[in-house]
């Protein structure tokens, strides 16, 4: 519980009740403060950059947040990227199909509303903006999805609900329940209490890459929106107050694992100069695998693909010596290959069995474990 309206001090001592609909002026202020005060280094956008390759191929499409039309872009426009759980019913919706905003699944509709209210005209949603019936395009784009998230002005990560039908709590179309304050009297002392926020249990494996590569993330939890960049976090409950430090480090997590490793790697990527190559150490890589495998995926056989960006990031200069698709296969980047072989898992864990193995993963790969894995000695920098 958070104490409000008392004399208590400390990081969780005082907070404001959260309204059913998030204050869009607050969201705008967060984005404005981040873009004007934090001085995040930007990746250069040239013809040879990774996002430049996606643009040249003519496959960077985005939804117009006013009209709903999906349009192809040959230069980079400011856009919001959405990360959400697809759920079961979304498979019926073909991608690239023109519709109005109201015709999209609720989570996409609400993300368009949020993007528009922050004056960002475009929304990228993998399911809608990648031609799902074109295997060549999908194969090309998978290693570049991390670059699309990195190029977005803001990534919205939905940590609410189990599908696109849920909507994003705190928007006009999907208001939250009114938060109730509990009054407690202890002798002469009176306390007003609000429940702790929020739980990271809702974060899924597919959001790991978004957390690592996005420059800014707006997390939509069922009860609160939280803005995070590599410099720290803003949250609705603390209004404009900005707290520095890795995302999750000061959050009430109720026993869940906060995305500490994802936030650390994010800070490493976004605070170094672009030409440093963003190389991960062996230790970064195995810690990322440990955190990533602690999360669940809707479809267990996506385990390697949903980690593809981390694997290509660890693979040195992608596209030179090792084709990206070869790296994606088993989740072991070449220079950490042997280190990655030392994974272990606890016998007591229930295996998350794939429903069908469309992608072969050999038994030596950590991705075959189907459970949280760990590495006994991950202190060595060079494997
Ligand atoms: Zn920032």
mmCIF file with all atom_site columns, N, CA and C and ligand atoms in Angstrom, residues 34-35 38 40 216 227 229-231 242, ligand 1:
data_model
loop_
_atom_site.group_PDB
_atom_site.id
_atom_site.type_symbol
_atom_site.label_atom_id
_atom_site.label_alt_id
_atom_site.label_comp_id
_atom_site.label_asym_id
_atom_site.label_entity_id
_atom_site.label_seq_id
_atom_site.pdbx_PDB_ins_code
_atom_site.Cartn_x
_atom_site.Cartn_y
_atom_site.Cartn_z
_atom_site.occupancy
_atom_site.B_iso_or_equiv
_atom_site.pdbx_formal_charge
_atom_site.auth_seq_id
_atom_site.auth_comp_id
_atom_site.auth_asym_id
_atom_site.auth_atom_id
_atom_site.pdbx_PDB_model_num
ATOM   1  N  N   . UNK A 1 34  ? 11.396 14.934 -21.769 1.00 0.00 ? 34  UNK A N   1
ATOM   2  C  CA  . UNK A 1 34  ? 12.392 13.946 -22.188 1.00 0.00 ? 34  UNK A CA  1
ATOM   3  C  C   . UNK A 1 34  ? 13.129 14.431 -23.429 1.00 0.00 ? 34  UNK A C   1
ATOM   4  N  N   . UNK A 1 35  ? 12.367 14.949 -24.430 1.00 0.00 ? 35  UNK A N   1
ATOM   5  C  CA  . UNK A 1 35  ? 13.044 15.316 -25.678 1.00 0.00 ? 35  UNK A CA  1
ATOM   6  C  C   . UNK A 1 35  ? 13.824 16.623 -25.575 1.00 0.00 ? 35  UNK A C   1
ATOM   7  N  N   . UNK A 1 38  ? 16.770 15.788 -21.815 1.00 0.00 ? 38  UNK A N   1
ATOM   8  C  CA  . UNK A 1 38  ? 17.633 14.620 -21.572 1.00 0.00 ? 38  UNK A CA  1
ATOM   9  C  C   . UNK A 1 38  ? 18.787 14.453 -22.546 1.00 0.00 ? 38  UNK A C   1
ATOM   10 N  N   . UNK A 1 40  ? 19.164 12.794 -25.419 1.00 0.00 ? 40  UNK A N   1
ATOM   11 C  CA  . UNK A 1 40  ? 19.463 11.426 -25.838 1.00 0.00 ? 40  UNK A CA  1
ATOM   12 C  C   . UNK A 1 40  ? 20.185 11.450 -27.175 1.00 0.00 ? 40  UNK A C   1
ATOM   13 N  N   . UNK A 1 216 ? 12.172 5.603  -25.767 1.00 0.00 ? 216 UNK A N   1
ATOM   14 C  CA  . UNK A 1 216 ? 11.242 5.965  -24.697 1.00 0.00 ? 216 UNK A CA  1
ATOM   15 C  C   . UNK A 1 216 ? 10.095 4.961  -24.685 1.00 0.00 ? 216 UNK A C   1
ATOM   16 N  N   . UNK A 1 227 ? 6.034  6.402  -17.817 1.00 0.00 ? 227 UNK A N   1
ATOM   17 C  CA  . UNK A 1 227 ? 6.913  6.792  -18.916 1.00 0.00 ? 227 UNK A CA  1
ATOM   18 C  C   . UNK A 1 227 ? 8.347  6.509  -18.487 1.00 0.00 ? 227 UNK A C   1
ATOM   19 N  N   . UNK A 1 229 ? 12.594 6.338  -19.847 1.00 0.00 ? 229 UNK A N   1
ATOM   20 C  CA  . UNK A 1 229 ? 13.688 6.421  -20.812 1.00 0.00 ? 229 UNK A CA  1
ATOM   21 C  C   . UNK A 1 229 ? 14.949 6.033  -20.049 1.00 0.00 ? 229 UNK A C   1
ATOM   22 N  N   . UNK A 1 230 ? 16.107 6.056  -20.722 1.00 0.00 ? 230 UNK A N   1
ATOM   23 C  CA  . UNK A 1 230 ? 17.312 5.580  -20.018 1.00 0.00 ? 230 UNK A CA  1
ATOM   24 C  C   . UNK A 1 230 ? 17.740 6.509  -18.888 1.00 0.00 ? 230 UNK A C   1
ATOM   25 N  N   . UNK A 1 231 ? 17.127 7.687  -18.799 1.00 0.00 ? 231 UNK A N   1
ATOM   26 C  CA  . UNK A 1 231 ? 17.477 8.589  -17.702 1.00 0.00 ? 231 UNK A CA  1
ATOM   27 C  C   . UNK A 1 231 ? 16.600 8.390  -16.474 1.00 0.00 ? 231 UNK A C   1
ATOM   28 N  N   . UNK A 1 242 ? 10.128 13.465 -11.555 1.00 0.00 ? 242 UNK A N   1
ATOM   29 C  CA  . UNK A 1 242 ? 10.931 12.555 -12.367 1.00 0.00 ? 242 UNK A CA  1
ATOM   30 C  C   . UNK A 1 242 ? 11.915 11.828 -11.473 1.00 0.00 ? 242 UNK A C   1
HETATM 31 ZN ZN1 . LIG B 2 .   ? 14.494 10.940 -21.670 1.00 0.00 ? 1   LIG B ZN1 1
#
